[in-house]
Tab-separated table of C-alpha atoms and ligand atoms in Angstrom:
chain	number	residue	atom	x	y	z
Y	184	UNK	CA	37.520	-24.062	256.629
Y	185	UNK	CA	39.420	-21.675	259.029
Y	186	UNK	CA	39.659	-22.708	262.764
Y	187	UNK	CA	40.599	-18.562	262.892
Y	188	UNK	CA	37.734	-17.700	261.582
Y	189	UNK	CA	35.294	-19.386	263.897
Y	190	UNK	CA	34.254	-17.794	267.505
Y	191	UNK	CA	32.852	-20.312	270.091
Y	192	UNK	CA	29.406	-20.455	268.762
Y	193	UNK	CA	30.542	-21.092	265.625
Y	194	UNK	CA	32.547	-24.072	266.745
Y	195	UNK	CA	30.335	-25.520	268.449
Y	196	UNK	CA	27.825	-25.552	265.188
Y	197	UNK	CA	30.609	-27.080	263.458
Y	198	UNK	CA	31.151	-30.174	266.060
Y	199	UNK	CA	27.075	-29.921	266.419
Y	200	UNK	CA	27.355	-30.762	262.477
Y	201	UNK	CA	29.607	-33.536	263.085
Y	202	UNK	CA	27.630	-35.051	265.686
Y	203	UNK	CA	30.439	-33.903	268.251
Y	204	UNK	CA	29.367	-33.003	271.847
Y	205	UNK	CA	29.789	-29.148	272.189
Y	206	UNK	CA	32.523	-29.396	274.767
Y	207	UNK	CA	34.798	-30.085	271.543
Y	208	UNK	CA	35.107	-26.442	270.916
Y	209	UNK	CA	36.511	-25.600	274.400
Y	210	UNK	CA	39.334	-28.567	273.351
Y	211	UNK	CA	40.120	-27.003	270.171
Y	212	UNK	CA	40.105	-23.428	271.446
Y	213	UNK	CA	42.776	-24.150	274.742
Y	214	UNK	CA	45.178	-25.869	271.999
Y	215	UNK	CA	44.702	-23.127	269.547
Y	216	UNK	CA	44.381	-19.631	271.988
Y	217	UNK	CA	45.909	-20.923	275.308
Y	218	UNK	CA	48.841	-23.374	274.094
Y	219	UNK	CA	49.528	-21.545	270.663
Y	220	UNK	CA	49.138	-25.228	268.960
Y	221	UNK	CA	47.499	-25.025	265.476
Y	222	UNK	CA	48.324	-28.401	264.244
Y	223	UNK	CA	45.091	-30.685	264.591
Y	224	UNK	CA	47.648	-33.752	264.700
Y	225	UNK	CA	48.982	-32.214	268.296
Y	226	UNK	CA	45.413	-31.684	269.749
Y	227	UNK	CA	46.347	-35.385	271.795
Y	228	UNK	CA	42.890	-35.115	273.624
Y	229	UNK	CA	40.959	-35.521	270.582
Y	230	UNK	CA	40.531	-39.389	269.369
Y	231	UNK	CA	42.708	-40.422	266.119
Y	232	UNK	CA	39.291	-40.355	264.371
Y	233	UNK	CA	38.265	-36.737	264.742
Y	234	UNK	CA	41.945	-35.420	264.413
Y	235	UNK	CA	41.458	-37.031	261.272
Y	236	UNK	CA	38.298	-35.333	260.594
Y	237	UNK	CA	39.410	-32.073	261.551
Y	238	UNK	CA	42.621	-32.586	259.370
Y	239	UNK	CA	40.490	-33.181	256.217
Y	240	UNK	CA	38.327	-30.331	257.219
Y	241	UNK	CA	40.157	-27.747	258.420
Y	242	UNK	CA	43.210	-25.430	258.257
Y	243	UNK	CA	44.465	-22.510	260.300
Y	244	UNK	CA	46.336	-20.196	257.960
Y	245	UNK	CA	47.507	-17.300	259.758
Y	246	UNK	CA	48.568	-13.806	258.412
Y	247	UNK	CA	52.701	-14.066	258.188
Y	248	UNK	CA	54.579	-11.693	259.932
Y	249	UNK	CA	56.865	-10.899	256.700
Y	250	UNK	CA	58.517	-7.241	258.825
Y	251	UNK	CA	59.333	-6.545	262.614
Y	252	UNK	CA	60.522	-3.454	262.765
Y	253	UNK	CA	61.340	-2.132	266.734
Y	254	UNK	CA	61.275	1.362	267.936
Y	255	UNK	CA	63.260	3.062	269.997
Y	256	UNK	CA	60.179	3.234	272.897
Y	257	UNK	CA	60.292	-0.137	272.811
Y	258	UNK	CA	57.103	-0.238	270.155
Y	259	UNK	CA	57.113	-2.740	267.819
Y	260	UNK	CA	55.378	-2.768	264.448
Y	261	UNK	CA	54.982	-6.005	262.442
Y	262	UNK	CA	53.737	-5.805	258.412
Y	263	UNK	CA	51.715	-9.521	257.931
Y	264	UNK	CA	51.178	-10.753	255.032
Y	265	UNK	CA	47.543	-11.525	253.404
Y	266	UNK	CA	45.682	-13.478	250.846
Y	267	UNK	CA	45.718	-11.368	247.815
Y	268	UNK	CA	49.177	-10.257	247.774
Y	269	UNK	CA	48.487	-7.598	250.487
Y	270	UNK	CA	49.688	-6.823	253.815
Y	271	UNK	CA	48.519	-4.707	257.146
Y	272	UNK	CA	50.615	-3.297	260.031
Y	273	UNK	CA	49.913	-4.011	263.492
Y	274	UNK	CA	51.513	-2.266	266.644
Y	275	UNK	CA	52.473	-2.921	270.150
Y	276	UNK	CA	52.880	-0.359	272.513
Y	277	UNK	CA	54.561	-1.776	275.839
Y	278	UNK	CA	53.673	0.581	278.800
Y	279	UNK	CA	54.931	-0.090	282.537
Y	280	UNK	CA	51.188	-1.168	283.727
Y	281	UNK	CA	50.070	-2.489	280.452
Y	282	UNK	CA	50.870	-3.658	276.612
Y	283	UNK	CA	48.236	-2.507	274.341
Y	284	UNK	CA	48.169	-4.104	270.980
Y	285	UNK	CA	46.770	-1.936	267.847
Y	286	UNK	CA	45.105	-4.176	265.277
Y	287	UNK	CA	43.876	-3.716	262.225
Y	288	UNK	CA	40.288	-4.363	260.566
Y	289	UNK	CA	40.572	-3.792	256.759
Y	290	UNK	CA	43.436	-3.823	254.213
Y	291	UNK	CA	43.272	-0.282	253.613
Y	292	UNK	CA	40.282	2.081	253.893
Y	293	UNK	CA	37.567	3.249	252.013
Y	294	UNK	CA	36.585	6.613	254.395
Y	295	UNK	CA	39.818	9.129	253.127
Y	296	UNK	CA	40.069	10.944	256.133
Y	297	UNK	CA	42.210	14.009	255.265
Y	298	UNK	CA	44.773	13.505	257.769
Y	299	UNK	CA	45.242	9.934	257.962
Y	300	UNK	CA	47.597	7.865	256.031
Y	301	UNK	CA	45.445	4.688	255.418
Y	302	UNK	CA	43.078	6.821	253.750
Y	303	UNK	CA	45.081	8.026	251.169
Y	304	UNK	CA	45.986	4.197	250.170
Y	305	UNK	CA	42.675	3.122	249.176
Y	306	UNK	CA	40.291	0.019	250.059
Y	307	UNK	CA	41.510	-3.254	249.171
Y	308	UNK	CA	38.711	-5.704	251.472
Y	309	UNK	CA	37.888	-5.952	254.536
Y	310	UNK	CA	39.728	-8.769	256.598
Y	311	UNK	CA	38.014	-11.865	257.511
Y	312	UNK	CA	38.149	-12.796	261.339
Y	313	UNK	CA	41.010	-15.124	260.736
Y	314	UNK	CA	42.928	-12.276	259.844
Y	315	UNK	CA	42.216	-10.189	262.776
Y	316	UNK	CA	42.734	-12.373	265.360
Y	317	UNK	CA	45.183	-13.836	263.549
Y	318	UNK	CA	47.242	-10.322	263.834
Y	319	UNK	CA	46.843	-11.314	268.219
Y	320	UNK	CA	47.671	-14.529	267.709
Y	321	UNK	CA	51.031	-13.987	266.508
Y	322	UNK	CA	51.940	-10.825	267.642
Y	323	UNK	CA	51.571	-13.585	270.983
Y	324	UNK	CA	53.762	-16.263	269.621
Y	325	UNK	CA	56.431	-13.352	268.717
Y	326	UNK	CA	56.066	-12.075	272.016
Y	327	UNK	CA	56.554	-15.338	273.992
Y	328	UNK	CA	52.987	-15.840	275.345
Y	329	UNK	CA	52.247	-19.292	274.681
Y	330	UNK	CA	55.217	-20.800	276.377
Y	331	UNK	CA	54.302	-19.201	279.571
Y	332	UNK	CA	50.849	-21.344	279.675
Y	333	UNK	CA	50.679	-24.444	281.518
Y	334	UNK	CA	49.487	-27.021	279.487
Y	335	UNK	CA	45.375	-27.869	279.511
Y	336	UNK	CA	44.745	-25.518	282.822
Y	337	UNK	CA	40.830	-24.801	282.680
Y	338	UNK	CA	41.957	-21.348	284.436
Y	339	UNK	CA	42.473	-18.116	282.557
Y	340	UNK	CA	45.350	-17.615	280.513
Y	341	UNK	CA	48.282	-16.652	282.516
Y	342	UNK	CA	50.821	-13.949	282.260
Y	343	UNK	CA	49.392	-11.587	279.984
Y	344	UNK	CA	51.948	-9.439	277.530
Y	345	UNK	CA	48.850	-7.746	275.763
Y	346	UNK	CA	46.704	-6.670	278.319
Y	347	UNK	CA	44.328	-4.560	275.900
Y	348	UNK	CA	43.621	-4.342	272.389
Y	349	UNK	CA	42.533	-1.463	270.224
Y	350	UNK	CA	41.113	-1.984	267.118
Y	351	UNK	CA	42.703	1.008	265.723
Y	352	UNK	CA	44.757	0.122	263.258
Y	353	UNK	CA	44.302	0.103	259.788
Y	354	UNK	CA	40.449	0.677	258.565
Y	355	UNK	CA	37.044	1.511	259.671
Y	356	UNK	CA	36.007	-1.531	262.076
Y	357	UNK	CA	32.477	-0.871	261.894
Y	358	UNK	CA	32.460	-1.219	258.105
Y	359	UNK	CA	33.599	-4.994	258.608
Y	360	UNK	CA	31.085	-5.146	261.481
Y	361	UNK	CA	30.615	-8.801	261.521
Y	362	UNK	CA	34.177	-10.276	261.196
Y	363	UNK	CA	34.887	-7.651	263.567
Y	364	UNK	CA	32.438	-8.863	265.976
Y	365	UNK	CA	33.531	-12.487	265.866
Y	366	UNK	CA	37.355	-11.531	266.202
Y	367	UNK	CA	35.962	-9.349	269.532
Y	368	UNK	CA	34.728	-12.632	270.994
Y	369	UNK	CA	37.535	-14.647	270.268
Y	370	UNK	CA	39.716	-11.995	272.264
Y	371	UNK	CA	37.346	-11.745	275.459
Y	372	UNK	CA	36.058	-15.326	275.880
Y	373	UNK	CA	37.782	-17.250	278.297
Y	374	UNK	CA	38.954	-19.952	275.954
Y	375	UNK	CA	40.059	-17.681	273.511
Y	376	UNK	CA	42.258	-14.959	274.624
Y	377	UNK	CA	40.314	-13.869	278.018
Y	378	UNK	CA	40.745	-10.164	278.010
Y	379	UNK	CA	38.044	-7.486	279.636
Y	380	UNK	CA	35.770	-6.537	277.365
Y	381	UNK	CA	36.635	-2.810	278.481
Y	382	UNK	CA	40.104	-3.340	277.567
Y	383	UNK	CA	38.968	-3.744	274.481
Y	384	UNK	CA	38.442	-0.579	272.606
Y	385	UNK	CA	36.821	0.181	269.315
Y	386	UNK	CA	37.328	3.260	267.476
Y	387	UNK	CA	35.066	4.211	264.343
Y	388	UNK	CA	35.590	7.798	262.301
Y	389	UNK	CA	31.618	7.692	262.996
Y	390	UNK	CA	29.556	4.764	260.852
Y	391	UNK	CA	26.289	6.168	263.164
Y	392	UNK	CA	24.224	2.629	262.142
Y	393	UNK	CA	27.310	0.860	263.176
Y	394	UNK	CA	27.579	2.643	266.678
Y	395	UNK	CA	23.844	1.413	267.035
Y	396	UNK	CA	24.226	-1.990	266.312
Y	397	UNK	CA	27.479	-2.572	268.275
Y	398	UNK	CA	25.625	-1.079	271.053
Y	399	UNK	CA	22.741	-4.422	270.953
Y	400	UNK	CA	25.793	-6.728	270.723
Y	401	UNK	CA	28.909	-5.402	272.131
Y	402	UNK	CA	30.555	-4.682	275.430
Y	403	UNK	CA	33.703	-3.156	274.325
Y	404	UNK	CA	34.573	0.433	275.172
Y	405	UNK	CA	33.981	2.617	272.518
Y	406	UNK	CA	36.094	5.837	270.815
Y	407	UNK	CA	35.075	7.908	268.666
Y	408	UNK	CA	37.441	10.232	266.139
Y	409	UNK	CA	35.829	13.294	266.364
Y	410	UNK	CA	38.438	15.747	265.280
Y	411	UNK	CA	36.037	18.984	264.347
Y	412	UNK	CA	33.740	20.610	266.618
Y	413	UNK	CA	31.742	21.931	263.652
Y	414	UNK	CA	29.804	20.640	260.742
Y	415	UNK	CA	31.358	22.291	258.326
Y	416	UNK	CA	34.816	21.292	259.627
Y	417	UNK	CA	34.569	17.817	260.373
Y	418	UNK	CA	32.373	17.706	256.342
Y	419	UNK	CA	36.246	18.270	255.364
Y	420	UNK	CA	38.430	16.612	257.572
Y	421	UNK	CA	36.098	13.223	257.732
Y	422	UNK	CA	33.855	13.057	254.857
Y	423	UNK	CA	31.968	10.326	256.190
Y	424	UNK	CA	30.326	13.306	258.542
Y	425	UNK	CA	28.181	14.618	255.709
Y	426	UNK	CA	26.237	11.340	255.668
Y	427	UNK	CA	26.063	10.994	259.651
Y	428	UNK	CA	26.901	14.995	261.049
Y	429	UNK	CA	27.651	15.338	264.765
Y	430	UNK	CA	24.821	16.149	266.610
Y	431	UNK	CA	23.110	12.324	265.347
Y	432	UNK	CA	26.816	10.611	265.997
Y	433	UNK	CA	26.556	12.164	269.763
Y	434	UNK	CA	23.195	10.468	270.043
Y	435	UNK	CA	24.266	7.278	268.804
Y	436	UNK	CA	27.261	7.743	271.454
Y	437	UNK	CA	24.522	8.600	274.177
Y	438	UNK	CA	22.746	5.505	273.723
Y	439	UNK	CA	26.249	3.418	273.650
Y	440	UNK	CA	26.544	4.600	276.976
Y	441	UNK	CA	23.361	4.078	277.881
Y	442	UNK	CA	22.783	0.545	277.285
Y	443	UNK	CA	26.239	0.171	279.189
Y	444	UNK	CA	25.159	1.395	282.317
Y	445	UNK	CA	26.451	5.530	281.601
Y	446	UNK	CA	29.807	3.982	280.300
Y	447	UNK	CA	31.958	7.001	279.062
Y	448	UNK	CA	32.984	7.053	275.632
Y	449	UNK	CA	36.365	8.079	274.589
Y	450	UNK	CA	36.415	11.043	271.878
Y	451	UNK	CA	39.985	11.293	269.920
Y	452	UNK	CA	40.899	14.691	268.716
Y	453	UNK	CA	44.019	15.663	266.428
Y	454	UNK	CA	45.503	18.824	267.331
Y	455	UNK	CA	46.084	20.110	263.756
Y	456	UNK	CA	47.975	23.315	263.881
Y	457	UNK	CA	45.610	26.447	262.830
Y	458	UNK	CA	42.646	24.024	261.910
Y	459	UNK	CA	41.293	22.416	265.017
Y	460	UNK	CA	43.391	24.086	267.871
Y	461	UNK	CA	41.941	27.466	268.308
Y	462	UNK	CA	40.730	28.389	272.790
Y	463	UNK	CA	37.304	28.800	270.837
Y	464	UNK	CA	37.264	24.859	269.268
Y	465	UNK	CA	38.642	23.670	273.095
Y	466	UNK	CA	35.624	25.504	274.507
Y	467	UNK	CA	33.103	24.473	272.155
Y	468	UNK	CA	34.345	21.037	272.621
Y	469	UNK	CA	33.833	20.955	275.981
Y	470	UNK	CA	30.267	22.192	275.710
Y	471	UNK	CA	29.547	19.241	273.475
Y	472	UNK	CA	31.290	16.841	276.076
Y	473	UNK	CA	29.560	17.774	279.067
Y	474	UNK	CA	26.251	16.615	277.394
Y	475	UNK	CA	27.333	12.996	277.850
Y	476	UNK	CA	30.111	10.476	279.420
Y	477	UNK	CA	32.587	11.139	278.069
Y	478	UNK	CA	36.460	11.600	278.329
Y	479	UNK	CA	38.737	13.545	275.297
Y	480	UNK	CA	42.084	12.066	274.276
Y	481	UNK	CA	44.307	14.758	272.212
Y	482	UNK	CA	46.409	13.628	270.014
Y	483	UNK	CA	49.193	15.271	268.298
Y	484	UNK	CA	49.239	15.180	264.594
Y	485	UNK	CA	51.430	12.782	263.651
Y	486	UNK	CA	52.895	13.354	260.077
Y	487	UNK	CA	53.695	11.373	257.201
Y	488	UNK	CA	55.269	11.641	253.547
Y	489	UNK	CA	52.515	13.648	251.686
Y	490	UNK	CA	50.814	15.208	254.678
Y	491	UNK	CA	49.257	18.574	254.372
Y	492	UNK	CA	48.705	19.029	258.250
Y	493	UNK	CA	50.842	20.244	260.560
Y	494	UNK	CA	50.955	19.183	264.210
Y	495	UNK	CA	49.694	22.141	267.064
Y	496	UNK	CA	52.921	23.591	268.915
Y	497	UNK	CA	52.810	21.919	272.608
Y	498	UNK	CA	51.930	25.225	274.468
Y	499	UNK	CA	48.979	25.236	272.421
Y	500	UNK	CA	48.140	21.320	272.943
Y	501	UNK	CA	48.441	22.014	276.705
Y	502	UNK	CA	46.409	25.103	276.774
Y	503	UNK	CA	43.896	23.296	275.327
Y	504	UNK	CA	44.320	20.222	277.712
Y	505	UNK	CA	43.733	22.310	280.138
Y	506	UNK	CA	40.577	24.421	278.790
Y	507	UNK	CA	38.484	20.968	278.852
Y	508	UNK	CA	39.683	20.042	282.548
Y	509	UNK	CA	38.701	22.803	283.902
Y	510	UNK	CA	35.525	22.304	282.367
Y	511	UNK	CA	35.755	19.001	284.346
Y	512	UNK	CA	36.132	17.064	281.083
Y	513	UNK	CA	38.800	13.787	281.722
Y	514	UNK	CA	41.713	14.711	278.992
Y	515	UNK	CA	44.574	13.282	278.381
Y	516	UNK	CA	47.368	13.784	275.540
Y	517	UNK	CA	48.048	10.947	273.929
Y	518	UNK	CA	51.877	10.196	273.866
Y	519	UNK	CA	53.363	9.553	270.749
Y	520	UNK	CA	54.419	6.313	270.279
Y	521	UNK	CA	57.021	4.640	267.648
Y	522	UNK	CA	56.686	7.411	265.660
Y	523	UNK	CA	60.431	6.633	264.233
Y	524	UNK	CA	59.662	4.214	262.587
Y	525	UNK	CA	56.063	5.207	261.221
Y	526	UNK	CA	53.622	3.292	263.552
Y	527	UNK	CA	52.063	5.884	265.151
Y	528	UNK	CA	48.169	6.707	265.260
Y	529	UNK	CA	47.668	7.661	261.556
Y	530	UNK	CA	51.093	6.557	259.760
Y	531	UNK	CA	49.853	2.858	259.308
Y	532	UNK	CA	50.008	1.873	255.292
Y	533	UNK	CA	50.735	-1.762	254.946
Y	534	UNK	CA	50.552	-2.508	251.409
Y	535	UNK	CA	47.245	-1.871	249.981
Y	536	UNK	CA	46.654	-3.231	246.599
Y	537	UNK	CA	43.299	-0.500	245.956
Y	538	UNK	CA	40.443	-1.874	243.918
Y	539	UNK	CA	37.848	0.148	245.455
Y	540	UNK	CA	37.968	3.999	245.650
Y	541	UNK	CA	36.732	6.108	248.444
Y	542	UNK	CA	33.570	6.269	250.418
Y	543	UNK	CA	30.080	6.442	249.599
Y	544	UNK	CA	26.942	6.885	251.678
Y	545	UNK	CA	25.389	3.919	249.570
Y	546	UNK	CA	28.473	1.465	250.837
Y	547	UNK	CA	28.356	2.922	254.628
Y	548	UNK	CA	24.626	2.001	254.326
Y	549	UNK	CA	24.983	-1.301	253.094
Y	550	UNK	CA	27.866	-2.813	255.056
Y	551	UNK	CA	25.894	-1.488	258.304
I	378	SAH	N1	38.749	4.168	261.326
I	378	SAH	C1	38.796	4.140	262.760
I	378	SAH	C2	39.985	3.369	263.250
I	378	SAH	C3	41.325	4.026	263.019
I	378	SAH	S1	41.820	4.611	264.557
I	378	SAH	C4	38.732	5.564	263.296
I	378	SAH	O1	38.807	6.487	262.492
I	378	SAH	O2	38.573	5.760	264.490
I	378	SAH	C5	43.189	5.560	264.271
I	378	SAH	C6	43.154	6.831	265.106
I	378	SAH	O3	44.289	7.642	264.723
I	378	SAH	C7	41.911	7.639	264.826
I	378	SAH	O4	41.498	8.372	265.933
I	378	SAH	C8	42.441	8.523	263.748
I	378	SAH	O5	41.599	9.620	263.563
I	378	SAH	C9	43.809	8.869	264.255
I	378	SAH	N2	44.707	9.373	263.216
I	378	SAH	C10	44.614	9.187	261.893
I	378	SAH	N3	45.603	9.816	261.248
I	378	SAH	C11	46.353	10.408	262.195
I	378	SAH	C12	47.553	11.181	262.165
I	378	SAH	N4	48.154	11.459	261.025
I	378	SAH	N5	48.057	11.609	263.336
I	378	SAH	C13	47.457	11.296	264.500
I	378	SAH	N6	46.348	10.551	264.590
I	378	SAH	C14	45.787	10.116	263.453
C-alpha cells in the first residue's frame, strides 16, 4: 500500500486495523508532509516493531520528476514520470505575493475541448491520489521546502514556497472525483500540507453532477471554463456542454456558492480571435454574471503546434475587460505565464499513452 495515497482518515483506519492508537497517523503524516521523510526506517518516533510493520506494509512511490524545464518568468515546468510508462506536466508560477502550483488530475483527457492541447492527446487513466499529491510533494523537495521545517513542530508548516494550488493542469478533476478529493485533503489538513482551502482552486470544463457533489464535500474555490456565452457555441468549443448546457451548469455554480456562504465562483474565458471576442459576447457575458457571485478571468489564447485558434488582438481583450467592469463584474486578464517553454494554461501534453478515446455522456455519468 501507498502512504501517498491515504488522507488522514484513511490512516487512521489503517493504524485502527493494526490495533494502533489513531494519533499514529499525525506521526506518519509530519515525517512524510512536514519533514519530506518517506523512509519508514527514519520515522525514529515510531517503535522498531511498527517501523517494521509499516516497512512490510507499505511503500511511498512517488511520480519522478524525469524534466525541469525553467522559463524565462521564472516558471518552472516539471514532466513526472508514471506507472504505465506515462508522464504529466506540472507548473509553478512564482508571483511576488504568492507561488501557485498547477497540478494535474488525469494522464491525459477524455473531454477534447477544441482549444486545448490535453484534449487532443487522448485519455490514458485517471491518477490515483498518490500521484497528485505526489506532483506537491516534490515540486516541494525541488523547491527547498522541507529543509526549512523544524523538525517535529506541532505548528503549521513554515515558510511556504507554494502558497496555492490549482488543480488545473492536465485533465478534468471532477472526472477523478474521489482521488481528487483525497489529494484536496492531504493539501489543506494541517498535517499534510496546511494550505487554505480557498487557495485551493478547482477548475472543471463543467461535469454539472460533479459541481454538485463537490459542493456536499468540498471547501475549495471553484472555476469554471466557460468559454461560450451561447449554447450553440460552447456545443463546439466544449462538447461536454451538450450533455450539461449552460443555463443547468450556472445553477449548479449557484448552489456552489450557496452552500459556501455566497462564495464567488471564478468563470475562465479564452479570448479566441473572431469566435468568442465580439462587444456583443462581453455583454451577454456580463448579463449571465450578474445573476450570481461571480468574478471572470480572460485569458488569452495560448497556442500550440496544431492549433486552429487564434488568440484576440489586446485592444480587443481590453475592450472587453472593460465591458464586464463596468457592468461591475470583477475581471481580470490572466497573464501569460511560461509560455516559452509550453506550460501555459492549455499547452500541457505530458506523454499520454491513449487507450480511451473521447468523451461520452455515459462515462461523465458514471465517474460522477
Ligand atoms: N479540465 C479542467 C481543468 C483544466 S484547467 C477545466 O477545463 O477547467 C485549464 C484551463 O486552461 C481551463 O480554463 C482551460 O479551458 C484553459 N485552456 C485550455 N486550453 C487553453 C489554451 N490553448 N489557451 C489558454 N487557455 C486554455
Amino acid at each position: 500500500m501507498n502512504l501517498f495515497d491515504l488522507n488522514q482518515s484513511a490512516m487512521r483506519d489503517y493504524f485502527a486495523g493494526m490495533a494502533e492508537p489513531p494519533f499514529r497517523a499525525g506521526q506518519v503524516m509530519r515525517w512524510v508532509y512536514h519533514q519530506g521523510i518517506t523512509g519508514v526506517g527514519e520515522m525514529t518516533n515510531l517503535s522498531k516493531q511498527l517501523r517494521a510493520r509499516l516497512a512490510a506494509q507499505t511503500h511511498s512511490h512517488l511520480p519522478k520528476i524525469i524534466a525541469e524545464q525553467l522559463s524565462q518568468d521564472g516558471t518552472r515546468k516539471w514532466l513526472m514520470q508514471i506507472e504505465g510508462g506515462g508522464a504529466v506536466e506540472s507548473v509553478f508560477i512564482p508571483e511576488a505575493e504568492r507561488g501557485t502550483l498547477c497540478i494535474s488530475s488525469q494522464a491525459g483527457c477524455a473531454l477534447n475541448c477544441a482549444f486545448c492541447s490535453t484534449g487532443k492527446q487522448g485519455y490514458n487513466r485517471n491518477l490515483s491520489v498518490a500521484e497528485i499529491i505526489g506532483q506537491l510533494w516534490q515540486a516541494n523537495k525541488t523547491l527547498g521546502y522541507f529543509d526549512k521545517q523544524t523538525p517535529d513542530k506541532k505548528t503549521r508548516p513554515q515558510a511556504r514556497i507554494i502558497s496555492n494550488v490549482v488543480m488545473m493542469g492536465m485533465g478534468e478533476p471532477l472526472l477523478n472525483f474521489d482521488n481528487v478529493i483525497a489529494a484536496m485533503d492531504l493539501m489543506s489538513d494541517d498535517l499534510g500540507f496546511g494550505l487554505a482551502n480557498k487557495r485551493i482552486t478547482l477548475s472543471t470544463a463543467g461535469v454539472v453532477p460533479g459541481i454538485y457533489k463537490l459542493a456536499r464535500q468540498s471547501n475549495v474555490s471553484l472555476a469554471i471554463s466557460l468559454h461560450a456565452v451561447s449554447d450553440a457555441l460552447r456545443d463546439v468549443l466544449l462538447p461536454i456542454n451538450q450533455a450539461y448546457p449552460i443555463a443547468e451548469l450556472l445553477k449548479a455554480c449557484r448552489y456552489y456558492s450557496d452552500m459556501h456562504k455566497g462564495a464567488s465562483v471564478t468563470f475562465e474565458y479564452i479570448m479566441l480571435h473572431n469566435v468568442n471576442d465580439t462587444e456583443h459576447d462581453a455583454r451577454a457575458l456580463a448579463r449571465l454574471m450578474r445573476t450570481l457571485p461571480a468574478k471572470v478571468n480572460l485569458i488569452p489564447f495560448n497556442d500550440f503546434p496544431g492549433g486552429e485558434f487564434a488568440c484576440s488582438p489586446r485592444q480587443k481583450i481590453d475592450k472587453f475587460r472593460d465591458i464586464l467592469l463596468k457592468s461591475d463584474i470583477i475581471t481580470i486578464t490572466r497573464k501569460t505565464r511560461g509560455d516559452d517553454i509550453n506550460a501555459a494554461c492549455g499547452q500541457l501534453v505530458g506523454k499520454v499513452i491513449p487507450r480511451a478515446g473521447r468523451y461520452n455522456k455515459q462515462q461523465v455519468m458514471r465517474s460522477c
